[in-house]
Short mmCIF file of C-alpha atoms and ligand atoms in Angstrom, two decimals:
data_model
loop_
_atom_site.label_atom_id
_atom_site.label_comp_id
_atom_site.label_asym_id
_atom_site.label_seq_id
_atom_site.Cartn_x
_atom_site.Cartn_y
_atom_site.Cartn_z
CA MET A 1 -108.26 -35.11 5.14
CA GLN A 2 -107.37 -34.02 1.69
CA SER A 3 -105.65 -36.41 -0.66
CA VAL A 4 -103.76 -36.36 -3.96
CA VAL A 5 -103.12 -39.10 -6.40
CA ILE A 6 -99.53 -39.17 -8.26
CA ILE A 7 -99.66 -41.61 -11.17
CA LEU A 8 -96.18 -42.47 -12.53
CA SER A 9 -96.13 -42.71 -16.45
CA ALA A 10 -92.82 -41.57 -17.57
CA GLY A 11 -91.10 -44.98 -18.09
CA MET A 12 -90.29 -46.11 -21.61
CA GLY A 13 -91.76 -49.49 -21.43
CA THR A 14 -88.85 -51.04 -23.33
CA ARG A 15 -90.24 -54.51 -22.81
CA MET A 16 -93.33 -53.57 -24.94
CA GLN A 17 -91.28 -53.34 -28.02
CA SER A 18 -93.43 -50.48 -29.39
CA ASP A 19 -93.26 -47.13 -30.59
CA LEU A 20 -96.26 -46.12 -28.48
CA PRO A 21 -95.55 -45.17 -24.81
CA LYS A 22 -96.39 -48.00 -22.44
CA VAL A 23 -99.40 -46.33 -20.77
CA LEU A 24 -101.14 -45.58 -24.01
CA HIS A 25 -101.63 -49.15 -24.88
CA ASN A 26 -105.34 -50.14 -24.61
CA VAL A 27 -107.25 -52.69 -22.39
CA ALA A 28 -110.85 -52.76 -23.18
CA CYS A 29 -110.34 -49.93 -25.84
CA GLU A 30 -108.99 -47.67 -23.11
CA PRO A 31 -105.40 -46.63 -22.46
CA LEU A 32 -103.89 -48.24 -19.45
CA LEU A 33 -103.42 -44.69 -17.98
CA ILE A 34 -107.22 -44.04 -18.02
CA HIS A 35 -107.78 -47.07 -15.90
CA SER A 36 -105.63 -45.81 -13.32
CA MET A 37 -107.14 -42.20 -13.60
CA ARG A 38 -110.52 -43.57 -13.23
CA THR A 39 -109.58 -45.30 -9.88
CA ALA A 40 -107.98 -41.92 -8.94
CA SER A 41 -111.23 -40.20 -9.81
CA GLN A 42 -113.30 -42.60 -7.79
CA ILE A 43 -111.61 -41.79 -4.30
CA ASP A 44 -112.67 -38.12 -4.41
CA ALA A 45 -108.91 -36.83 -4.43
CA HIS A 46 -108.28 -33.16 -4.29
CA LYS A 47 -105.96 -33.58 -7.27
CA THR A 48 -104.42 -36.02 -9.89
CA ILE A 49 -100.90 -35.39 -10.98
CA VAL A 50 -99.56 -37.51 -13.83
CA VAL A 51 -95.85 -37.80 -14.30
CA THR A 52 -95.03 -38.06 -17.94
CA GLY A 53 -91.67 -38.60 -19.82
CA HIS A 54 -91.59 -40.90 -22.72
CA GLY A 55 -94.11 -39.72 -25.24
CA ALA A 56 -94.83 -36.96 -22.93
CA LYS A 57 -96.94 -34.76 -25.21
CA ASP A 58 -99.18 -37.73 -26.11
CA VAL A 59 -99.50 -39.04 -22.60
CA ALA A 60 -100.50 -35.58 -21.48
CA LYS A 61 -103.05 -35.18 -24.17
CA VAL A 62 -104.69 -38.40 -23.32
CA ALA A 63 -104.73 -37.60 -19.43
CA THR A 64 -106.10 -34.13 -19.58
CA THR A 65 -108.82 -35.27 -22.37
CA PHE A 66 -109.96 -37.76 -19.74
CA ASP A 67 -109.66 -35.33 -16.75
CA PRO A 68 -109.04 -31.62 -17.66
CA SER A 69 -108.16 -30.87 -14.09
CA ALA A 70 -105.23 -33.38 -14.08
CA GLU A 71 -101.97 -31.68 -13.44
CA ILE A 72 -99.03 -32.88 -15.77
CA VAL A 73 -95.49 -32.82 -14.41
CA ASN A 74 -92.69 -33.79 -16.76
CA GLN A 75 -89.86 -36.10 -15.82
CA TYR A 76 -87.37 -35.30 -18.58
CA GLU A 77 -84.93 -37.99 -17.61
CA GLN A 78 -85.99 -41.24 -16.14
CA PHE A 79 -83.78 -42.18 -13.05
CA GLY A 80 -86.24 -44.24 -11.20
CA THR A 81 -89.47 -44.25 -9.33
CA ALA A 82 -88.39 -42.18 -6.54
CA HIS A 83 -86.95 -39.58 -8.96
CA ALA A 84 -90.30 -39.70 -10.67
CA VAL A 85 -92.20 -38.78 -7.55
CA ASP A 86 -89.64 -36.07 -6.73
CA GLN A 87 -90.66 -34.24 -9.87
CA THR A 88 -94.05 -33.43 -8.28
CA ARG A 89 -92.50 -31.70 -5.16
CA ASN A 90 -92.87 -28.19 -6.38
CA ALA A 91 -96.56 -29.07 -7.47
CA LEU A 92 -97.35 -30.11 -3.90
CA LEU A 93 -95.33 -27.55 -2.03
CA ASN A 94 -98.41 -25.91 -0.44
CA PHE A 95 -100.12 -29.29 0.00
CA ASP A 96 -100.25 -31.16 3.41
CA GLY A 97 -102.12 -34.37 3.45
CA GLU A 98 -102.51 -37.84 2.09
CA VAL A 99 -100.61 -38.94 -1.11
CA PHE A 100 -101.48 -42.18 -3.20
CA ILE A 101 -98.78 -43.26 -5.63
CA LEU A 102 -100.38 -45.20 -8.56
CA TYR A 103 -98.53 -46.48 -11.67
CA GLY A 104 -99.76 -45.91 -15.32
CA ASP A 105 -99.04 -49.48 -16.10
CA THR A 106 -101.00 -51.10 -13.17
CA PRO A 107 -104.56 -50.47 -14.23
CA PHE A 108 -106.81 -52.65 -11.87
CA ILE A 109 -106.39 -51.09 -8.38
CA GLU A 110 -109.79 -50.71 -6.84
CA PRO A 111 -110.74 -47.53 -5.08
CA SER A 112 -111.74 -49.72 -2.22
CA THR A 113 -108.30 -50.96 -1.95
CA LEU A 114 -106.94 -47.42 -1.53
CA LEU A 115 -109.48 -46.66 1.22
CA ARG A 116 -108.28 -49.74 3.07
CA MET A 117 -104.64 -48.34 2.71
CA SER A 118 -105.88 -45.02 4.06
CA LYS A 119 -107.45 -46.65 6.97
CA GLU A 120 -104.21 -48.32 7.71
CA ARG A 121 -102.51 -45.11 7.89
CA ASN A 122 -105.12 -43.59 10.21
CA ASP A 123 -104.43 -46.50 12.35
CA GLY A 124 -100.83 -45.41 12.72
CA ALA A 125 -98.74 -46.62 9.92
CA LYS A 126 -96.77 -43.86 8.15
CA VAL A 127 -95.84 -45.64 5.05
CA VAL A 128 -98.52 -48.08 3.52
CA VAL A 129 -97.54 -50.32 0.74
CA LEU A 130 -99.90 -52.51 -1.33
CA GLY A 131 -98.68 -56.06 -1.77
CA PHE A 132 -100.07 -59.33 -3.22
CA ASN A 133 -99.30 -62.93 -2.92
CA THR A 134 -98.30 -64.92 -5.86
CA LYS A 135 -96.98 -68.68 -6.58
CA ARG A 136 -95.76 -67.43 -9.91
CA LYS A 137 -92.25 -66.85 -11.04
CA ASN A 138 -91.77 -62.99 -11.30
CA SER A 139 -89.54 -60.20 -10.76
CA TYR A 140 -91.50 -57.96 -8.56
CA GLY A 141 -89.88 -56.33 -5.56
CA ARG A 142 -90.37 -58.54 -2.44
CA LEU A 143 -92.02 -57.25 0.78
CA ILE A 144 -90.01 -58.29 4.07
CA ILE A 145 -92.56 -58.40 6.92
CA SER A 146 -90.86 -58.37 10.42
CA SER A 147 -92.07 -60.63 13.34
CA ASP A 148 -94.56 -57.88 14.59
CA GLY A 149 -96.26 -58.04 11.21
CA SER A 150 -95.25 -54.55 10.10
CA LEU A 151 -93.38 -53.90 6.85
CA GLU A 152 -89.70 -54.00 7.34
CA GLU A 153 -88.27 -53.26 3.80
CA ILE A 154 -88.90 -53.68 0.03
CA VAL A 155 -86.03 -55.46 -1.92
CA GLU A 156 -86.12 -55.12 -5.53
CA TYR A 157 -85.78 -58.54 -7.40
CA LYS A 158 -82.54 -57.65 -9.04
CA ASP A 159 -81.01 -56.81 -5.59
CA ALA A 160 -82.59 -59.65 -3.71
CA ASN A 161 -80.73 -62.75 -2.40
CA THR A 162 -81.88 -66.23 -3.03
CA ASP A 163 -83.98 -66.42 0.09
CA GLN A 164 -85.54 -63.07 -0.40
CA ARG A 165 -86.48 -64.11 -3.81
CA LYS A 166 -88.38 -67.06 -2.49
CA ILE A 167 -90.70 -64.69 -0.64
CA SER A 168 -94.26 -64.77 -2.26
CA PHE A 169 -95.41 -61.45 -0.87
CA CYS A 170 -94.62 -58.92 -3.62
CA ASN A 171 -94.78 -55.23 -4.19
CA SER A 172 -97.67 -53.89 -6.29
CA GLY A 173 -95.92 -50.48 -6.25
CA VAL A 174 -98.88 -48.46 -4.82
CA ILE A 175 -98.03 -46.56 -1.71
CA CYS A 176 -100.05 -44.29 0.45
CA THR A 177 -98.18 -41.84 2.79
CA ASP A 178 -98.16 -38.25 4.10
CA SER A 179 -96.91 -35.59 1.60
CA LYS A 180 -94.53 -33.90 3.75
CA LEU A 181 -92.98 -37.21 5.03
CA LEU A 182 -92.69 -38.55 1.44
CA PHE A 183 -90.56 -35.58 0.28
CA ASN A 184 -88.47 -35.76 3.27
CA LEU A 185 -87.79 -39.53 2.71
CA ILE A 186 -87.37 -39.19 -1.03
CA GLY A 187 -84.51 -36.62 -0.28
CA GLU A 188 -82.54 -39.30 1.24
CA VAL A 189 -82.87 -41.90 -1.31
CA GLU A 190 -79.83 -43.13 -3.08
CA ASN A 191 -79.07 -45.01 -6.19
CA ASN A 192 -76.50 -47.49 -5.27
CA ASN A 193 -78.33 -50.53 -6.42
CA ALA A 194 -78.30 -52.99 -9.24
CA ASN A 195 -80.06 -50.61 -11.68
CA ASN A 196 -78.37 -47.36 -10.42
CA GLU A 197 -82.01 -45.91 -10.09
CA TYR A 198 -83.59 -43.88 -7.27
CA TYR A 199 -86.01 -46.57 -5.85
CA LEU A 200 -89.12 -45.21 -4.43
CA THR A 201 -89.32 -48.61 -2.61
CA ASP A 202 -86.37 -47.43 -0.42
CA ILE A 203 -88.55 -44.94 1.55
CA VAL A 204 -89.78 -47.94 3.56
CA LYS A 205 -86.15 -48.70 4.90
CA LEU A 206 -85.67 -44.95 5.45
CA ALA A 207 -88.85 -44.69 7.50
CA LYS A 208 -87.92 -47.62 9.59
CA ASN A 209 -84.58 -45.91 10.38
CA LYS A 210 -86.53 -43.06 11.96
CA ASN A 211 -88.53 -45.59 13.86
CA LEU A 212 -91.60 -44.92 11.91
CA LYS A 213 -94.19 -47.64 11.47
CA CYS A 214 -94.66 -49.08 7.96
CA ALA A 215 -97.41 -51.54 6.84
CA ALA A 216 -98.36 -53.63 3.97
CA VAL A 217 -101.86 -54.19 2.85
CA GLU A 218 -102.80 -57.00 0.73
CA CYS A 219 -104.81 -57.22 -2.40
CA ALA A 220 -105.65 -59.97 -4.98
CA GLU A 221 -102.70 -60.70 -7.29
CA ASN A 222 -104.76 -59.96 -10.48
CA GLU A 223 -105.84 -56.41 -9.00
CA ALA A 224 -102.01 -55.72 -8.79
CA MET A 225 -101.22 -56.87 -12.22
CA GLY A 226 -98.47 -54.68 -13.75
CA ILE A 227 -98.10 -54.67 -17.51
CA ASN A 228 -94.64 -54.65 -18.97
CA SER A 229 -95.05 -56.70 -22.21
CA LYS A 230 -97.70 -57.36 -24.75
CA VAL A 231 -98.04 -60.90 -23.37
CA GLU A 232 -98.89 -59.16 -20.00
CA LEU A 233 -101.21 -56.66 -22.02
CA ALA A 234 -103.09 -59.61 -23.51
CA ASN A 235 -103.38 -61.30 -20.01
CA ALA A 236 -104.76 -58.04 -18.72
CA GLU A 237 -107.35 -57.86 -21.23
CA THR A 238 -108.45 -61.55 -20.55
CA TYR A 239 -108.68 -60.52 -16.89
CA PHE A 240 -110.66 -57.37 -17.49
CA GLN A 241 -113.09 -59.02 -19.98
CA THR A 242 -113.63 -61.78 -17.37
CA ARG A 243 -114.64 -59.37 -14.74
CA LYS A 244 -116.76 -57.13 -17.15
CA ARG A 245 -118.67 -60.22 -18.30
CA ILE A 246 -119.56 -61.31 -14.90
CA GLU A 247 -120.45 -57.74 -13.99
CA MET A 248 -122.88 -57.58 -16.91
CA MET A 249 -124.36 -60.89 -16.17
CA LEU A 250 -124.85 -59.89 -12.39
CA ASN A 251 -126.64 -56.76 -13.64
CA GLY A 252 -129.08 -58.87 -15.68
CA VAL A 253 -127.51 -59.07 -19.13
CA THR A 254 -127.90 -62.48 -20.72
CA LEU A 255 -124.69 -63.65 -22.22
CA ILE A 256 -125.14 -66.96 -24.07
CA ALA A 257 -121.39 -67.63 -24.50
CA PRO A 258 -119.77 -64.92 -22.16
CA GLU A 259 -116.16 -65.75 -23.38
CA THR A 260 -116.93 -64.77 -26.89
CA VAL A 261 -118.32 -61.40 -26.16
CA TRP A 262 -115.82 -58.37 -25.82
CA PHE A 263 -116.77 -55.26 -24.03
CA ALA A 264 -115.03 -51.95 -24.04
CA ALA A 265 -114.25 -50.35 -20.49
CA ASP A 266 -117.24 -47.79 -20.95
CA THR A 267 -119.96 -50.22 -22.42
CA VAL A 268 -123.23 -50.01 -20.67
CA VAL A 269 -126.05 -52.51 -21.32
CA GLY A 270 -129.49 -52.76 -19.76
CA ARG A 271 -131.09 -55.61 -17.88
CA ASP A 272 -132.77 -58.46 -19.91
CA THR A 273 -130.88 -57.64 -23.08
CA ILE A 274 -129.62 -60.76 -24.77
CA ILE A 275 -126.07 -60.75 -26.30
CA GLU A 276 -125.34 -63.79 -28.52
CA GLN A 277 -122.14 -65.35 -29.31
CA ASN A 278 -119.10 -63.36 -30.74
CA VAL A 279 -120.49 -59.71 -30.37
CA ILE A 280 -117.81 -57.00 -30.10
CA PHE A 281 -118.38 -53.65 -28.49
CA GLY A 282 -116.05 -50.62 -29.31
CA PRO A 283 -115.99 -47.46 -27.31
CA GLU A 284 -119.07 -45.66 -26.27
CA ALA A 285 -121.71 -47.94 -26.88
CA THR A 286 -124.96 -48.07 -24.89
CA VAL A 287 -127.74 -50.50 -24.99
CA GLU A 288 -131.01 -50.27 -23.21
CA SER A 289 -132.86 -53.13 -21.63
CA HIS A 290 -134.73 -55.78 -23.56
CA ALA A 291 -132.52 -55.41 -26.81
CA LEU A 292 -131.33 -58.55 -28.70
CA ILE A 293 -127.78 -58.36 -30.07
CA LYS A 294 -127.29 -61.39 -32.62
CA SER A 295 -124.17 -63.09 -33.36
CA PHE A 296 -121.14 -61.37 -34.81
CA SER A 297 -122.21 -57.96 -34.50
CA HIS A 298 -119.72 -55.00 -34.07
CA ILE A 299 -121.05 -51.93 -32.10
CA GLU A 300 -119.06 -48.74 -31.57
CA GLY A 301 -120.22 -45.38 -30.72
CA ALA A 302 -123.81 -46.45 -31.02
CA HIS A 303 -127.01 -46.37 -28.89
CA ILE A 304 -129.46 -49.20 -29.13
CA SER A 305 -132.99 -48.51 -27.51
CA LYS A 306 -135.36 -50.80 -25.78
CA GLY A 307 -136.54 -53.86 -27.79
CA ALA A 308 -134.41 -53.21 -30.72
CA ILE A 309 -132.85 -56.23 -32.56
CA VAL A 310 -129.42 -55.98 -34.23
CA GLY A 311 -127.42 -58.53 -36.42
CA PRO A 312 -126.52 -61.32 -37.02
CA PHE A 313 -123.44 -59.71 -38.60
CA ALA A 314 -124.43 -56.07 -38.28
CA ARG A 315 -122.01 -53.08 -37.88
CA LEU A 316 -122.99 -50.14 -36.08
CA ARG A 317 -120.54 -47.12 -36.23
CA PRO A 318 -120.29 -43.79 -34.06
CA GLY A 319 -123.53 -42.01 -34.17
CA ALA A 320 -125.94 -44.95 -34.90
CA GLU A 321 -129.02 -44.27 -33.03
CA LEU A 322 -131.62 -47.03 -32.70
CA ALA A 323 -134.99 -46.28 -31.51
CA ASN A 324 -137.31 -48.65 -29.49
CA ASN A 325 -138.10 -51.71 -31.36
CA SER A 326 -136.07 -50.86 -34.65
CA LYS A 327 -134.34 -53.66 -36.52
CA VAL A 328 -130.81 -53.71 -38.17
CA GLY A 329 -130.28 -57.12 -39.58
CA ASN A 330 -127.53 -59.11 -41.35
CA PHE A 331 -124.87 -57.40 -43.33
CA CYS A 332 -125.90 -53.77 -42.60
CA GLU A 333 -123.79 -50.96 -41.65
CA VAL A 334 -125.28 -47.82 -40.01
CA LYS A 335 -123.10 -44.70 -39.40
CA LYS A 336 -124.33 -41.28 -37.92
CA SER A 337 -127.97 -42.10 -38.41
CA GLN A 338 -131.18 -42.11 -36.65
CA VAL A 339 -133.26 -45.19 -37.12
CA GLY A 340 -136.86 -44.44 -35.88
CA GLU A 341 -139.03 -46.55 -33.78
CA GLY A 342 -140.09 -49.77 -35.43
CA ALA A 343 -138.15 -48.94 -38.52
CA LYS A 344 -136.48 -51.66 -40.27
CA ILE A 345 -133.13 -52.07 -42.27
CA ASN A 346 -133.17 -55.91 -42.59
CA HIS A 347 -130.67 -56.96 -45.21
CA LEU A 348 -127.30 -55.81 -46.82
CA SER A 349 -127.58 -52.17 -46.51
CA TYR A 350 -125.34 -49.02 -45.86
CA ILE A 351 -127.16 -46.22 -44.13
CA GLY A 352 -125.02 -43.17 -43.40
CA ASP A 353 -125.90 -39.59 -42.27
CA THR A 354 -129.62 -40.39 -42.48
CA LYS A 355 -132.67 -39.83 -40.56
CA ILE A 356 -135.15 -42.71 -40.78
CA GLY A 357 -138.61 -42.10 -39.65
CA ASP A 358 -140.83 -44.33 -37.47
CA ASN A 359 -141.91 -47.61 -39.01
CA ALA A 360 -140.10 -47.11 -42.27
CA ASN A 361 -139.07 -50.25 -44.22
CA ILE A 362 -135.87 -50.17 -45.95
CA GLY A 363 -135.47 -52.76 -48.76
CA ALA A 364 -132.69 -55.21 -49.10
CA GLY A 365 -129.57 -53.78 -50.56
CA THR A 366 -130.32 -49.99 -50.08
CA ILE A 367 -127.51 -47.74 -50.09
CA THR A 368 -127.35 -44.06 -48.95
CA CYS A 369 -124.87 -42.42 -51.30
CA ASN A 370 -123.72 -40.01 -48.63
CA TYR A 371 -120.25 -38.93 -49.79
CA ASP A 372 -119.51 -37.08 -53.24
CA GLY A 373 -115.86 -37.69 -52.84
CA VAL A 374 -115.48 -34.23 -50.92
CA SER A 375 -118.35 -33.69 -48.66
CA LYS A 376 -120.94 -35.75 -46.68
CA HIS A 377 -124.72 -35.19 -47.52
CA PHE A 378 -127.85 -36.07 -45.60
CA THR A 379 -130.68 -38.30 -46.47
CA GLU A 380 -134.20 -38.15 -44.84
CA ILE A 381 -136.58 -40.92 -45.00
CA GLY A 382 -139.95 -40.09 -43.65
CA GLU A 383 -142.31 -41.81 -41.21
CA SER A 384 -143.74 -45.15 -42.79
CA ALA A 385 -141.93 -44.67 -46.07
CA PHE A 386 -141.16 -47.84 -47.96
CA ILE A 387 -137.72 -47.96 -49.72
CA GLY A 388 -137.80 -50.79 -52.50
CA SER A 389 -135.04 -53.26 -52.78
CA ASN A 390 -131.65 -52.34 -54.21
CA ASN A 391 -132.20 -48.49 -54.16
CA SER A 392 -129.39 -45.89 -54.23
CA LEU A 393 -130.46 -42.83 -52.33
CA VAL A 394 -128.18 -40.15 -53.74
CA ALA A 395 -128.00 -37.55 -51.01
CA PRO A 396 -128.92 -34.83 -50.23
CA VAL A 397 -132.37 -36.35 -50.75
CA ARG A 398 -135.61 -36.70 -49.04
CA VAL A 399 -138.29 -39.48 -49.26
CA GLY A 400 -141.42 -38.14 -47.76
CA ASP A 401 -143.76 -39.70 -45.03
CA LYS A 402 -145.58 -42.70 -46.50
CA ALA A 403 -143.95 -42.38 -49.77
CA MET A 404 -142.36 -45.43 -51.51
CA THR A 405 -139.69 -45.94 -54.06
CA ALA A 406 -139.63 -48.64 -56.70
CA SER A 407 -137.06 -51.32 -56.36
CA GLY A 408 -133.81 -50.87 -58.43
CA SER A 409 -134.20 -47.10 -58.46
CA VAL A 410 -131.56 -44.54 -58.27
CA ILE A 411 -133.24 -41.63 -56.29
CA THR A 412 -131.71 -38.20 -56.97
CA LYS A 413 -134.88 -35.97 -56.47
CA ASP A 414 -136.93 -35.76 -53.47
CA VAL A 415 -140.12 -37.83 -53.38
CA PRO A 416 -143.09 -35.93 -51.85
CA ASN A 417 -145.13 -37.41 -49.03
CA GLY A 418 -147.33 -40.30 -50.07
CA ASP A 419 -145.86 -40.41 -53.73
CA LEU A 420 -144.07 -43.30 -55.54
CA GLY A 421 -140.56 -42.35 -56.80
CA ILE A 422 -139.58 -44.58 -59.82
CA ALA A 423 -136.10 -44.01 -61.40
CA ARG A 424 -135.04 -47.02 -63.57
CA ALA A 425 -135.37 -47.78 -67.35
CA PRO A 426 -138.72 -49.01 -68.29
CA GLN A 427 -138.92 -52.68 -69.36
CA ASP A 428 -139.44 -53.81 -72.96
CA ASN A 429 -140.17 -57.50 -73.69
CA LYS A 430 -138.83 -58.90 -77.06
CA LYS A 431 -141.23 -61.70 -78.22
CA GLY A 432 -139.52 -65.06 -78.56
CA PHE A 433 -135.98 -63.45 -78.42
CA ALA A 434 -134.44 -65.68 -75.65
CA VAL A 435 -135.11 -68.99 -77.55
CA LYS A 436 -133.89 -67.65 -80.99
CA PHE A 437 -130.67 -66.05 -79.43
CA PHE A 438 -129.57 -69.18 -77.75
CA LYS A 439 -130.23 -71.26 -80.73
CA ARG A 440 -127.96 -68.96 -82.75
CA LEU A 441 -125.22 -69.08 -80.15
CA LYS A 442 -125.18 -72.74 -80.03
CA ALA A 443 -125.12 -73.05 -83.92
CA ILE A 444 -121.95 -70.65 -83.97
CA LYS A 445 -120.19 -72.90 -81.36
CA LEU A 446 -120.87 -75.93 -83.27
CA ALA A 447 -119.57 -74.44 -86.64
CA ASN A 448 -116.30 -73.43 -84.75
CA LYS A 449 -115.73 -76.92 -83.57
CA LYS A 450 -116.08 -78.40 -86.92
CA ASP A 451 -113.55 -75.92 -88.37
CA LEU A 452 -110.80 -77.34 -85.83
C1 UD1 B 501 -91.79 -51.46 -9.64
C2 UD1 B 501 -91.28 -51.45 -8.30
C3 UD1 B 501 -91.26 -52.90 -7.92
C4 UD1 B 501 -92.84 -53.35 -8.03
C5 UD1 B 501 -93.16 -53.12 -9.44
C6 UD1 B 501 -94.64 -53.46 -9.66
C7 UD1 B 501 -89.57 -49.75 -7.76
C8 UD1 B 501 -88.29 -49.43 -7.71
N1 UD1 B 501 -89.83 -51.02 -8.22
O1 UD1 B 501 -90.79 -52.10 -10.51
O2 UD1 B 501 -90.78 -53.04 -6.45
O3 UD1 B 501 -92.68 -54.73 -7.65
O4 UD1 B 501 -92.93 -51.61 -9.84
O5 UD1 B 501 -95.19 -53.19 -10.88
O6 UD1 B 501 -90.49 -48.91 -7.67
N2 UD1 B 501 -91.51 -44.77 -13.84
C9 UD1 B 501 -91.38 -43.35 -14.10
N3 UD1 B 501 -90.13 -42.67 -14.03
C10 UD1 B 501 -88.97 -43.57 -13.83
C11 UD1 B 501 -89.21 -44.97 -13.61
C12 UD1 B 501 -90.44 -45.49 -13.63
O7 UD1 B 501 -92.38 -42.58 -14.27
O8 UD1 B 501 -87.85 -42.92 -13.82
C13 UD1 B 501 -92.98 -45.29 -13.92
C14 UD1 B 501 -93.10 -46.15 -15.19
O9 UD1 B 501 -93.77 -45.43 -16.29
C15 UD1 B 501 -94.13 -47.18 -14.56
C16 UD1 B 501 -93.80 -47.21 -13.17
O10 UD1 B 501 -93.12 -46.09 -12.83
O11 UD1 B 501 -95.51 -46.79 -14.78
C17 UD1 B 501 -92.97 -48.46 -12.54
O12 UD1 B 501 -91.76 -48.51 -13.31
P1 UD1 B 501 -91.10 -49.88 -13.89
O13 UD1 B 501 -89.91 -49.47 -14.40
O14 UD1 B 501 -92.20 -50.55 -14.63
O15 UD1 B 501 -90.93 -50.48 -12.46
P2 UD1 B 501 -90.75 -51.99 -12.06
O16 UD1 B 501 -89.41 -52.55 -12.59
O17 UD1 B 501 -91.91 -52.70 -12.68
CA1 CA B 502 -93.65 -52.32 -14.06
#
């Protein structure tokens, strides 16, 4: 059967205390909405509809960048979750099949959980709701289960009585039902409740009134975590990172102090790579197997090949590509540059917009001067070239294969293959000068003291 996923993302997110729409806050360097959209993409849905409202333009842009086929429906005013779903009525007019309703602020729902809900529907339930048990004090809606085990009703916390509030089985918000039934039921939802909102949760009671069976499927509390404040956002980050670290280790990545390593949602690391303490990954980083990432390195938009060694204290920025067995050492920054196989940038360097050939050696303190204040320029360093310490390579410039540069040089002209480039003032030694010089300075100091 065909299915569609509706992701509700119109709410203001008042409790976030932020100018940014709630669903655009990041967990693991990725907006909350994208986490929900990824879940949707993994169940082979026929269509994903994102309901936008607050910050609609920005939310739509993020959604369609991730999935260009996603449909955006705007809810101009937010009158509640049922009202939000109702906005998709026209978009789904010709659709007859299964609908999953997800929330843009509930990022950790597993595709396998949605499939379990779908199965429950195939087994006869008309509306299937995802619930979770929790011992913590909270304001989620409560799931009322009848004696035959079916779902009787969802009561919003604000509308619940004292006994109902004691129920530990809570509403995650996720629903699986049939499209035609969904819009029929939503048509009957009213807003006579504590919030004067049209609650999607009311469709359970309405279905029961028609003698239609409803069911609750349970998932883990963390999976259903909804994010409403920055405290919950930080908790979500912790939960995500814990899971990702475990996943990495189970896939063969060695983490010496897992709790100190931070991954982005899309970080890929190969087996037998060792990641030392306090390493941070930004978006779009990939690491092959058998690499070593030493402490305090920051890696973003970079690719690290097999056997490469990075850090400690290295910064790899977008477009850094390290070939097999290359090295980028302490206090080195590499941006939009290819570092050839076995090449070394070991100490205190900035390398930007550069191609470094295989087995080249970049001396300590080398800077590629890639920016003239207006445009970026390219540096090429040939295979097995040797760049002396403390060089400035003023781009555009090329140092040839097997060429070398003298330390302290400011290289402004190409150095042909195999040549030595030397660009610094020649040295001149003054016989006995240092001794005479200091003797004079001391004599002056003494004379000044006597004058006082
Ligand atoms: C909702 C549920 C509650 C459940 C909880 C789980 C209802 C009435 N209540 O409450 O039972 O325990 O989620 O997290 O459904 N939204 C819109 N348009 C609107 C209103 C909301 O798109 O008019 C979106 C929000 O952006 C958000 C989601 O729907 O992504 C949930 O809205 P929110 O206001 O956070 O609902 P809760 O009070 O958390
Ligand atoms: Ca919520």
